[in-house]
mmCIF file of C-alpha atoms and ligand atoms in Angstrom:
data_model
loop_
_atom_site.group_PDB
_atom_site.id
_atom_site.type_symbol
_atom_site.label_atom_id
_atom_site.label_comp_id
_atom_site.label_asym_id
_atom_site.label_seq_id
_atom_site.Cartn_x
_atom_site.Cartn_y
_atom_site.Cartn_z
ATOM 1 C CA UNK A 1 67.326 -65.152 -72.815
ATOM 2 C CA UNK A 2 68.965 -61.938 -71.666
ATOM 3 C CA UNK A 3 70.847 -62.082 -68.515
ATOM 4 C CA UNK A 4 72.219 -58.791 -66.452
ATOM 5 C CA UNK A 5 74.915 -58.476 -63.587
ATOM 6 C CA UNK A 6 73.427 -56.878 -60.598
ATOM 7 C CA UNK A 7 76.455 -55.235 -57.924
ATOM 8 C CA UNK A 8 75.812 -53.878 -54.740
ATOM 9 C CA UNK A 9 78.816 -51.581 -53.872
ATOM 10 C CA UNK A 10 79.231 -51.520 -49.585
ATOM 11 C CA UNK A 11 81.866 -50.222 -47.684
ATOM 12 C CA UNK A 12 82.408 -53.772 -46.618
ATOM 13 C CA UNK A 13 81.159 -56.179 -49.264
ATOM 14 C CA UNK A 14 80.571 -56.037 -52.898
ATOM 15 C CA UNK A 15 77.487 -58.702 -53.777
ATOM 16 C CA UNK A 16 76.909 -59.764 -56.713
ATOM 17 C CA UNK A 17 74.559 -61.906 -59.160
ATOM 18 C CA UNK A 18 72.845 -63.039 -62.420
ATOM 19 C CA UNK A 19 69.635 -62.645 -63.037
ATOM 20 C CA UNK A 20 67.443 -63.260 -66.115
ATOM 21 C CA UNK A 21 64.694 -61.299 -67.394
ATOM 22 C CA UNK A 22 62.220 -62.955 -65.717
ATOM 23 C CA UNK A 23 63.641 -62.725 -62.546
ATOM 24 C CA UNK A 24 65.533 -66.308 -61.974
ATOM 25 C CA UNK A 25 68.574 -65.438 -59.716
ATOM 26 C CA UNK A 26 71.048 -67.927 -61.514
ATOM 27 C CA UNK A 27 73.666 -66.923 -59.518
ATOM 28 C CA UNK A 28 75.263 -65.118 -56.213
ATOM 29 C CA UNK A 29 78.461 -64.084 -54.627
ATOM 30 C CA UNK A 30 80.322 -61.812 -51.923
ATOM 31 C CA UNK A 31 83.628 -60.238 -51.807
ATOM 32 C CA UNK A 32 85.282 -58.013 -49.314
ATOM 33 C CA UNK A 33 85.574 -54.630 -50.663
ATOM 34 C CA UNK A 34 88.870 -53.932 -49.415
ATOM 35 C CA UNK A 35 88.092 -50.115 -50.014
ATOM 36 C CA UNK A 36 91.268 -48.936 -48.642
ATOM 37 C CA UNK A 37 93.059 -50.299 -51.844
ATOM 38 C CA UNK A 38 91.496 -47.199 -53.820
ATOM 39 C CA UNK A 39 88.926 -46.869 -56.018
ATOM 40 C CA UNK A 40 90.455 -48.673 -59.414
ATOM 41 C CA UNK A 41 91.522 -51.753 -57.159
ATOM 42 C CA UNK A 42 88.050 -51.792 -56.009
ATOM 43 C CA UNK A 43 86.793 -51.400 -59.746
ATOM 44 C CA UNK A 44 88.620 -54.529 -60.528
ATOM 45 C CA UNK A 45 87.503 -56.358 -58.152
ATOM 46 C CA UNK A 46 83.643 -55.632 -59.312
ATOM 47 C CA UNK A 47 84.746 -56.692 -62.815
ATOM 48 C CA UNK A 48 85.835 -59.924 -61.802
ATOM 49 C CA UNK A 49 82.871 -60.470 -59.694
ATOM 50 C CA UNK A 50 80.851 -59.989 -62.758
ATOM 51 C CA UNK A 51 82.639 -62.671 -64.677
ATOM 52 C CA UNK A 52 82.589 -65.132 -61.503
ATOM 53 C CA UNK A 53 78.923 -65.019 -61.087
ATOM 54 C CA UNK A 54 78.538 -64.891 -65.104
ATOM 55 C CA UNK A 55 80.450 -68.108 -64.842
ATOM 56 C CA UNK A 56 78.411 -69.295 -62.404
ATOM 57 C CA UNK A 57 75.575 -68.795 -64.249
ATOM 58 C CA UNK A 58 76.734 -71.122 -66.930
ATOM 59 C CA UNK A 59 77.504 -68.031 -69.117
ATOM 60 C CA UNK A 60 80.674 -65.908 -70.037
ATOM 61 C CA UNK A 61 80.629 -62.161 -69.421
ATOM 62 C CA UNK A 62 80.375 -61.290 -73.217
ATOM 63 C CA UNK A 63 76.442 -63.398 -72.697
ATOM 64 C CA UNK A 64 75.602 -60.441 -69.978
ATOM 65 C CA UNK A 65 73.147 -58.049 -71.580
ATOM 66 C CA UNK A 66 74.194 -55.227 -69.344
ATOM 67 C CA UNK A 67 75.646 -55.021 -65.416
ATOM 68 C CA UNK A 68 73.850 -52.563 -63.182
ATOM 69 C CA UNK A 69 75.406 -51.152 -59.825
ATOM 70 C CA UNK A 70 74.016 -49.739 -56.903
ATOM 71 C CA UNK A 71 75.958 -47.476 -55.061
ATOM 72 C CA UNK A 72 76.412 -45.226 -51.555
ATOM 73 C CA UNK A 73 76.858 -41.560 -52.116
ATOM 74 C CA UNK A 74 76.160 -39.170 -54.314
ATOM 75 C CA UNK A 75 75.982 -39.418 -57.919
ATOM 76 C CA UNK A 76 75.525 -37.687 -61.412
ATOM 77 C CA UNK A 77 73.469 -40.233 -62.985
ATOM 78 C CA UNK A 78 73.861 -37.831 -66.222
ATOM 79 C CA UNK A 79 77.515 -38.672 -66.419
ATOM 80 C CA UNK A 80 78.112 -42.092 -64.394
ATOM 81 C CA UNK A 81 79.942 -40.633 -61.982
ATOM 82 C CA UNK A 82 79.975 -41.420 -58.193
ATOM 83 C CA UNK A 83 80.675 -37.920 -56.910
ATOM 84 C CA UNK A 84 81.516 -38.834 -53.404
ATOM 85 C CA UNK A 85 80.947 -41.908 -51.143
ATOM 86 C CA UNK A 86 81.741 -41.180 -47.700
ATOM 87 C CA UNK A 87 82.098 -45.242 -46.920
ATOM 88 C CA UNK A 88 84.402 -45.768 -49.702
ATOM 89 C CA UNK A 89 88.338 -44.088 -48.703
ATOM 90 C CA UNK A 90 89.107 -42.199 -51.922
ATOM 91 C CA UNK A 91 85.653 -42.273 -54.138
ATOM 92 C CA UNK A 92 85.416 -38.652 -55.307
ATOM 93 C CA UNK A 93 84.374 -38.104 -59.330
ATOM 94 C CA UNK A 94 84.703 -41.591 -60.002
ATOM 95 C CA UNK A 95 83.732 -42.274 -63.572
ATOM 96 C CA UNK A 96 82.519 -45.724 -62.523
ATOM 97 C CA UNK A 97 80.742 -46.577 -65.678
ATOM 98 C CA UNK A 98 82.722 -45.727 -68.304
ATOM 99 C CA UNK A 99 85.547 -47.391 -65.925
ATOM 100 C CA UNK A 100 83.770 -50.796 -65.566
ATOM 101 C CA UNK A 101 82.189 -50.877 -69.132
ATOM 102 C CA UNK A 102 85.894 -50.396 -70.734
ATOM 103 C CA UNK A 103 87.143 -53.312 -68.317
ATOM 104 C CA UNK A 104 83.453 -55.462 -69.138
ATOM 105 C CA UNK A 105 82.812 -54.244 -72.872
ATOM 106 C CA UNK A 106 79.247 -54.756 -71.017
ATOM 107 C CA UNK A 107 76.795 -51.433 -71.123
ATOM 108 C CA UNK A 108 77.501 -50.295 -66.827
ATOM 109 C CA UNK A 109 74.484 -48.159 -65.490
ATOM 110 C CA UNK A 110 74.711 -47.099 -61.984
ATOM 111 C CA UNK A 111 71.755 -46.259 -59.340
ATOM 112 C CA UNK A 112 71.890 -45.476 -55.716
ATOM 113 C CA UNK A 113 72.340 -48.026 -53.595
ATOM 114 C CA UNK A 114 68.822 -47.584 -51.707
ATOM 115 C CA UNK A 115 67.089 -46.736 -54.947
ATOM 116 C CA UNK A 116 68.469 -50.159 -56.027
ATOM 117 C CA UNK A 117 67.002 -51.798 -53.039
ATOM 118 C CA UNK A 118 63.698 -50.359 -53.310
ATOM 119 C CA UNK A 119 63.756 -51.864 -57.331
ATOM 120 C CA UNK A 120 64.722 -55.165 -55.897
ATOM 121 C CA UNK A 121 61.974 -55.336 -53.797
ATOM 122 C CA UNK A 122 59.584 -53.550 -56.387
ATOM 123 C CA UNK A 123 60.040 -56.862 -58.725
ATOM 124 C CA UNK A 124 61.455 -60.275 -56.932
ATOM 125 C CA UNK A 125 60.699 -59.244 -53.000
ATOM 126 C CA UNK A 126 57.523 -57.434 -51.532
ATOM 127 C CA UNK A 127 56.514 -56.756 -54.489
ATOM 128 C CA UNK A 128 57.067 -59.839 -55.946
ATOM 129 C CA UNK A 129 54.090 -61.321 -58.557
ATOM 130 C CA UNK A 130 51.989 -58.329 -58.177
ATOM 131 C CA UNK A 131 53.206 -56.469 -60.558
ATOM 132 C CA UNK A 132 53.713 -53.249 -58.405
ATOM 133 C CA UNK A 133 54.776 -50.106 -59.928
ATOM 134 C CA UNK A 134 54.112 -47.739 -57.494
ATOM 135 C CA UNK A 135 56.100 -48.465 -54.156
ATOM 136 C CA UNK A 136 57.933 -46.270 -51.025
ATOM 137 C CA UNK A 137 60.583 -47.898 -49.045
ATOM 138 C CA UNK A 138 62.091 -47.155 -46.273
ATOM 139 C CA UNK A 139 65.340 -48.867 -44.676
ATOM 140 C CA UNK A 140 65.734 -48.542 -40.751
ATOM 141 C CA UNK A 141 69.182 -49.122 -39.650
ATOM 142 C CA UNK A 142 71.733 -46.984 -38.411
ATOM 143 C CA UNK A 143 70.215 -44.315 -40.352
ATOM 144 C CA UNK A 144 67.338 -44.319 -42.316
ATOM 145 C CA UNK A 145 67.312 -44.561 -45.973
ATOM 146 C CA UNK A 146 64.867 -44.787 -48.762
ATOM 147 C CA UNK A 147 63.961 -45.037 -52.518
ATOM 148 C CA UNK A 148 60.634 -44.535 -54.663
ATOM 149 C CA UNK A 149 59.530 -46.052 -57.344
ATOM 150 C CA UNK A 150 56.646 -44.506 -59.658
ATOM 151 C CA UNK A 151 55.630 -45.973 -62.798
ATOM 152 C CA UNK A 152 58.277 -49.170 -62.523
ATOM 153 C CA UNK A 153 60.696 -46.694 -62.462
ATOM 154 C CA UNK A 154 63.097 -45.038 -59.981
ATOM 155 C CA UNK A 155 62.882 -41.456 -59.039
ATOM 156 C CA UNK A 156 66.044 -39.037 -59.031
ATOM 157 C CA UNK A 157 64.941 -35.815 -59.350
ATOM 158 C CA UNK A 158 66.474 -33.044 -60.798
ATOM 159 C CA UNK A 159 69.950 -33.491 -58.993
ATOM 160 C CA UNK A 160 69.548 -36.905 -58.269
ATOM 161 C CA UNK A 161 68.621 -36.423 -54.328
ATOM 162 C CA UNK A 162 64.997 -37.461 -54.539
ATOM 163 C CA UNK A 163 64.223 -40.302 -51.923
ATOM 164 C CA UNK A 164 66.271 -39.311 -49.077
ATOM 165 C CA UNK A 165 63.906 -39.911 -46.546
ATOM 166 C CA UNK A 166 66.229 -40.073 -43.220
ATOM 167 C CA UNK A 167 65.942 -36.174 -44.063
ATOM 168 C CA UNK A 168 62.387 -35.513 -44.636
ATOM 169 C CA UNK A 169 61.221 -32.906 -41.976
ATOM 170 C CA UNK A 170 59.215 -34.945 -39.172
ATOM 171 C CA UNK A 171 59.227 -32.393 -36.506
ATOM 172 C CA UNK A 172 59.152 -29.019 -37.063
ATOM 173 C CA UNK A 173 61.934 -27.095 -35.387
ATOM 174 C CA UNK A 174 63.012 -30.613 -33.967
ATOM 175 C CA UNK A 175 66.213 -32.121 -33.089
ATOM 176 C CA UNK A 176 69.183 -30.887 -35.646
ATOM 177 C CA UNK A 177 70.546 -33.396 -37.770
ATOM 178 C CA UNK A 178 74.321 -33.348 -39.064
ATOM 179 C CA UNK A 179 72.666 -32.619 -42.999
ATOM 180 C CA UNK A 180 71.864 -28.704 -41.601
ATOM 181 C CA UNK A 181 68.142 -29.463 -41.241
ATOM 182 C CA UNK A 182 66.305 -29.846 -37.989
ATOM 183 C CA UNK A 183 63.551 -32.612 -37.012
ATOM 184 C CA UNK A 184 64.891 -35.166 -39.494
ATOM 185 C CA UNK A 185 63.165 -38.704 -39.531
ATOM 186 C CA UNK A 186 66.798 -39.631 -38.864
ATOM 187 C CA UNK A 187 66.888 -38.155 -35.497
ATOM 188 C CA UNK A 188 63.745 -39.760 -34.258
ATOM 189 C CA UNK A 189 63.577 -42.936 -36.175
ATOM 190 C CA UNK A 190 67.048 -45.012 -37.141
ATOM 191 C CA UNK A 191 67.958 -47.888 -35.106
ATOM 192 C CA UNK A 192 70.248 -45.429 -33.397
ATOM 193 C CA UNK A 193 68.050 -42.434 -32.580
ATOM 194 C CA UNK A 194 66.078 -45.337 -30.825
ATOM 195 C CA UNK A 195 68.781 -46.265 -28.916
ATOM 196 C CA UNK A 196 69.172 -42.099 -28.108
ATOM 197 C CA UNK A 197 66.169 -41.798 -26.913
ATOM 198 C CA UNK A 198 66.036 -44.735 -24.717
ATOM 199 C CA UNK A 199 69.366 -43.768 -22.902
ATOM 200 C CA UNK A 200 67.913 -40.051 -22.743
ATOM 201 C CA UNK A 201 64.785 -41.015 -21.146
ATOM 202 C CA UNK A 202 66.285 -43.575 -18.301
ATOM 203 C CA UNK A 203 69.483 -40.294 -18.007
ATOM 204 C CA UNK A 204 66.174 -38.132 -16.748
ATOM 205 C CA UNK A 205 65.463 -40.754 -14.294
ATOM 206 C CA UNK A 206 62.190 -42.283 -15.894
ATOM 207 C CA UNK A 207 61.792 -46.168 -14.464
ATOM 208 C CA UNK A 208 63.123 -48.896 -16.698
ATOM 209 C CA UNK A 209 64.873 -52.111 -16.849
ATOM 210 C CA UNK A 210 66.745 -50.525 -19.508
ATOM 211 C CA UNK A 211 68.864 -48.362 -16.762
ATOM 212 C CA UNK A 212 70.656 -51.727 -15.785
ATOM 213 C CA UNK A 213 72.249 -51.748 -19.038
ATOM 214 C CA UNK A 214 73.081 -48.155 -18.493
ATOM 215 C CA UNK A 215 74.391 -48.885 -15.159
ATOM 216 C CA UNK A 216 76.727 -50.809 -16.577
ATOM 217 C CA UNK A 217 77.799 -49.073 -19.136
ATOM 218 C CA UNK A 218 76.447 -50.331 -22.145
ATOM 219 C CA UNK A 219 75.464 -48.859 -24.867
ATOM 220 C CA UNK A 220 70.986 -49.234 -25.303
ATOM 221 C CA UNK A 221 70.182 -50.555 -28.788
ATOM 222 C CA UNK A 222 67.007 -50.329 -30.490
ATOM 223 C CA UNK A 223 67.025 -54.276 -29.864
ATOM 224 C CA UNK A 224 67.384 -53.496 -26.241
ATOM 225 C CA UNK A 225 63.937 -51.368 -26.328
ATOM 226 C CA UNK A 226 62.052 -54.044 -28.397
ATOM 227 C CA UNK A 227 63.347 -56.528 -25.914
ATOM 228 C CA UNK A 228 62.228 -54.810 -23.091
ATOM 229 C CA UNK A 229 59.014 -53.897 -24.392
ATOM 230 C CA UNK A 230 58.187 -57.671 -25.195
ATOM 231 C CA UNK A 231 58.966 -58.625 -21.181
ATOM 232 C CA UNK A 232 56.543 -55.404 -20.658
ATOM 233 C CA UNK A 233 58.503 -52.215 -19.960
ATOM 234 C CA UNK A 234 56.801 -49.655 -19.715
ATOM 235 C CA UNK A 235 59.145 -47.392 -21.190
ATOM 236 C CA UNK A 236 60.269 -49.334 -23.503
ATOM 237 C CA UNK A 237 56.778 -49.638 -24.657
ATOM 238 C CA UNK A 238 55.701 -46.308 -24.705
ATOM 239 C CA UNK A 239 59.531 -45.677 -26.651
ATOM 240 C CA UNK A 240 58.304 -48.284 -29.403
ATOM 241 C CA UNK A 241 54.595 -47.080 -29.363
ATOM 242 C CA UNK A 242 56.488 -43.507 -30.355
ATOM 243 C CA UNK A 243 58.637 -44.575 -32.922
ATOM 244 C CA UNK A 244 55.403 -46.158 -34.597
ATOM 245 C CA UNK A 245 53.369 -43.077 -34.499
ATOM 246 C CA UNK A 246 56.357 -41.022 -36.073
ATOM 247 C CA UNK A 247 56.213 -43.819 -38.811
ATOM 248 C CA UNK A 248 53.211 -43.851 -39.484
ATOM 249 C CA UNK A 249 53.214 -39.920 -39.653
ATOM 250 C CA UNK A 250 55.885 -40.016 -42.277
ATOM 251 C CA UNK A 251 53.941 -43.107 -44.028
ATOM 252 C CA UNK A 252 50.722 -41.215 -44.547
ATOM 253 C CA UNK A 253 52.874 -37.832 -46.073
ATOM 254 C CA UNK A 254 54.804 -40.702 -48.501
ATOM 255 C CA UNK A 255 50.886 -41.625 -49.006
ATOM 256 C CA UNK A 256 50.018 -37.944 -50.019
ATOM 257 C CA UNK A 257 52.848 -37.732 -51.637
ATOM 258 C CA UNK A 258 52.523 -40.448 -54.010
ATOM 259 C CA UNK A 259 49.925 -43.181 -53.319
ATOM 260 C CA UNK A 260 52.216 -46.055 -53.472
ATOM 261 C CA UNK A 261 50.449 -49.524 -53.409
ATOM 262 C CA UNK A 262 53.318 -50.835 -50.628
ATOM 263 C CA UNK A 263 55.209 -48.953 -48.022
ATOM 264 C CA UNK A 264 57.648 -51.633 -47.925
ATOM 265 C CA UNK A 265 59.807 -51.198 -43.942
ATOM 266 C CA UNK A 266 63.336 -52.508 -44.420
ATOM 267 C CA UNK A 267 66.484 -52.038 -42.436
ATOM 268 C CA UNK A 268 68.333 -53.838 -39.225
ATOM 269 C CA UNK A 269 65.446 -52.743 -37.307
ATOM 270 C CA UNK A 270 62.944 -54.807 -39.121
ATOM 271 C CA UNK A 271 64.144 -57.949 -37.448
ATOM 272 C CA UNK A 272 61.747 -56.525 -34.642
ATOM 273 C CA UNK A 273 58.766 -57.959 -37.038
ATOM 274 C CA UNK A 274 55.262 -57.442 -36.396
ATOM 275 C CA UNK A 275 56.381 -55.859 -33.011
ATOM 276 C CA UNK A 276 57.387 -53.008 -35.345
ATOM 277 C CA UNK A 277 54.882 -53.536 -38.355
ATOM 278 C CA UNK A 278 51.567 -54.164 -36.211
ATOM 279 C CA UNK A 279 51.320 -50.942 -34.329
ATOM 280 C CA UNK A 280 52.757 -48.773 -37.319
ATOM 281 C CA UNK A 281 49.946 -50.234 -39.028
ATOM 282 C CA UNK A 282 47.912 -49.107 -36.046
ATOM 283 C CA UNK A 283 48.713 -45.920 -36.389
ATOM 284 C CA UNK A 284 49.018 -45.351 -40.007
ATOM 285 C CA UNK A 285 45.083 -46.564 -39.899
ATOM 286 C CA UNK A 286 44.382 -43.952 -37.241
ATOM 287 C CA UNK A 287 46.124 -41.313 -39.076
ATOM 288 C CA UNK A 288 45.575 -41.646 -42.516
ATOM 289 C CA UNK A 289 42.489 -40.279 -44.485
ATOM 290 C CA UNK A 290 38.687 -41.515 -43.297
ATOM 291 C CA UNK A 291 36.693 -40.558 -45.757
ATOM 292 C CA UNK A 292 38.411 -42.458 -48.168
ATOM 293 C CA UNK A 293 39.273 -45.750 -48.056
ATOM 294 C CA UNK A 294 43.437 -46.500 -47.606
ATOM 295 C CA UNK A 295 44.418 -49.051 -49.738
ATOM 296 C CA UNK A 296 47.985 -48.572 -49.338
ATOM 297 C CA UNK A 297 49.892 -51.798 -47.842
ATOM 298 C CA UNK A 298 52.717 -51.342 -45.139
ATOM 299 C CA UNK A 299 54.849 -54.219 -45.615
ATOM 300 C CA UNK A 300 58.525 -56.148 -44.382
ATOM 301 C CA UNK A 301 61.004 -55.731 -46.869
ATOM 302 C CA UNK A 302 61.707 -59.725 -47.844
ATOM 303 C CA UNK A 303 64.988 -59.855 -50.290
ATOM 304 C CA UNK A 304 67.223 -58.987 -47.100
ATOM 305 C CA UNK A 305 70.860 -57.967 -48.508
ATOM 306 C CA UNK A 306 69.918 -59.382 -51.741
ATOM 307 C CA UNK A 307 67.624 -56.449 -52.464
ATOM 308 C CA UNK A 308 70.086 -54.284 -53.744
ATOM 309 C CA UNK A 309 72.075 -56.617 -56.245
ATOM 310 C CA UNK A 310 68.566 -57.757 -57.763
ATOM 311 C CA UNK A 311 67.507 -54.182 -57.883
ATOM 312 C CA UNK A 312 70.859 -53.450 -59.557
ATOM 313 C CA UNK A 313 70.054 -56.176 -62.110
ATOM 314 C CA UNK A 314 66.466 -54.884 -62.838
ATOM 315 C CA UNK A 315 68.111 -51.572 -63.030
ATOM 316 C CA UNK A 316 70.643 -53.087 -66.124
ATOM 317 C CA UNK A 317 67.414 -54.758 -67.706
ATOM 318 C CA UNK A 318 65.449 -51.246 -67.882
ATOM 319 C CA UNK A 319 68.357 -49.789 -69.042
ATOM 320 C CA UNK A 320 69.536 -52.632 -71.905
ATOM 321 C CA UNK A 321 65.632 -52.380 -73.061
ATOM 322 C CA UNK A 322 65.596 -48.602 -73.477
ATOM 323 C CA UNK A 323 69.160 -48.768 -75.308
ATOM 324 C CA UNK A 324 67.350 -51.319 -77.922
ATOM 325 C CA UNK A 325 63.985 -49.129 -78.350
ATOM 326 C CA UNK A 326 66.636 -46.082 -79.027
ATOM 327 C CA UNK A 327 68.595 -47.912 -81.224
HETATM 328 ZN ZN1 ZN B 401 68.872 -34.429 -41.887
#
């Protein structure tokens, strides 16, 4: 049976695993990235990840079908280049995969790291046994990322920037974001911005238990607000009833735009749970269409870090299969 190398390229850790084409995970391992080494150093060190988990597996790396890589940055998916990666000290026109495919002999293909994550959960997390092919998802950490797949397949677009949703427009005229835009998603809705707005909000004076932290000098995390709202802040509430309106809002244009079955929520800020998912799903109810009926699911991401190695790997498999129906 075919197996495929999935990578998931971080500025801190490279993951990696096998994983067959029915989507057994055979086998799993971390590294440090060590990024400051340079680019090649870290290129070697994926390659002989790849062999440790193929020999993990039980197989050699000459048994791996094909090794898929998800990636930060920008990339020309055209060329297998990783243009830039502002997490990785000295990635600029990296040829990645014609790098780590002369190193392998193994056919490389390379995908964006949240693209990656949003195929992992497509097939072996959220998404798992229902054989979902239409699916949004969006990753809530310190910024907010996000990947689509339509028809089983990832979306690029034309220059490969399709699916950055920390940057779709949520307020118009909002707060300006570092990308040139204003009233980012970003700005109102990463584990950080949450954070923002909870220290802006006690700064004007507004009652909270969240000013003792301030007080002290801490720093309010978006932990802090879902902590305080679950001892019954009232700020803290009305902070977290916020953020899930501006959710949902963005959930019902990904719904217009293109009527996934799952919106799958994923991201640091998940480990809030239902206190997040429940009154997104509130609101996504209350905002969404009413003369038709919503089918669309809103959904925890499941796979954790995993999700972007597996994704990776499913991203190998689609690309060894269309390779063989060229050929
Ligand atoms: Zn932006």
């Amino acid at each position: 049976m075919p197996l495929y190398v999935g990578i998931d390229l971080g500025g801190t850790n490279i993951k990696a695993g096998v994983v067959d084409e029915t989507g057994r995970v055979l086998s799993s391992a971390s590294v440090p990235t060590l990024a400051d080494r340079g680019p090649d150093a870290v290129i070697l060190t994926m390659a002989q990840l790849a062999r440790d988990v193929a020999a993990q597996a039980g197989a050699t790396i000459e048994k791996i079908a094909a090794i898929g890589v998800g990636t930060p940055g920008m990339i020309d998916f055209d060329h297998g280049i990783v243009l830039s990666a502002p997490n990785l000290k000295g990635w600029r026109d990296i040829p990645l995969v014609a790098a780590l495919s002369k190193i392998t002999g193994r056919l490389v293909v390379i995908e964006n790291d949240a693209n990656a994550a949003a195929m992992g959960e497509c097939w072996l997390g959220a998404g798992k046994g229902g054989n979902v092919r239409e699916l949004v998802m969006l990753t809530l950490g310190t910024g907010v990322g996000g990947g689509f797949v339509v028809d089983g397949k990832v979306v690029h677009g034309k220059f490969g920037m399709a699916a950055e949703l920390g940057h779709l427009v949520l307020i118009m005229d909002g707060e300006p974001c570092p990308c040139g835009q204003l009233g980012c998603l970003e700005r109102y809705c990463s584990a950080s911005a949450v954070g923002i707005w909870a220290t802006r909000a006690v700064e004007s004076g507004q009652a909270s238990s969240l000013a003792s932290l301030r007080s002290k000098g801490q720093e309010i995390t978006s932990k802090d607000v879902f902590d305080a709202a679950a001892a019954g802040d009232a700020l803290a509430k009305q902070l977290v009833d916020t953020l899930a309106a501006q959710l949902a809002t963005a959930c019902v244009t990904l719904c217009r735009l293109f009527d996934p079955e799952l919106v799958v929520i994923g991201g640091g800020m998940i480990a809030a749970g239902e206190a997040l998912l429940s009154p997104i799903r509130r609101e996504f109810t209350k905002r969404s269409w009413s003369a038709v009926k919503v089918r669309t699911k809103i959904v925890p991401a499941v796979l954790g870090s995993d999700a972007g190695f597996i994704g990776s790997a499913a991203v190998a498999l689609h690309a060894d299969r269309a390779a063989h129906t060229v050929a």
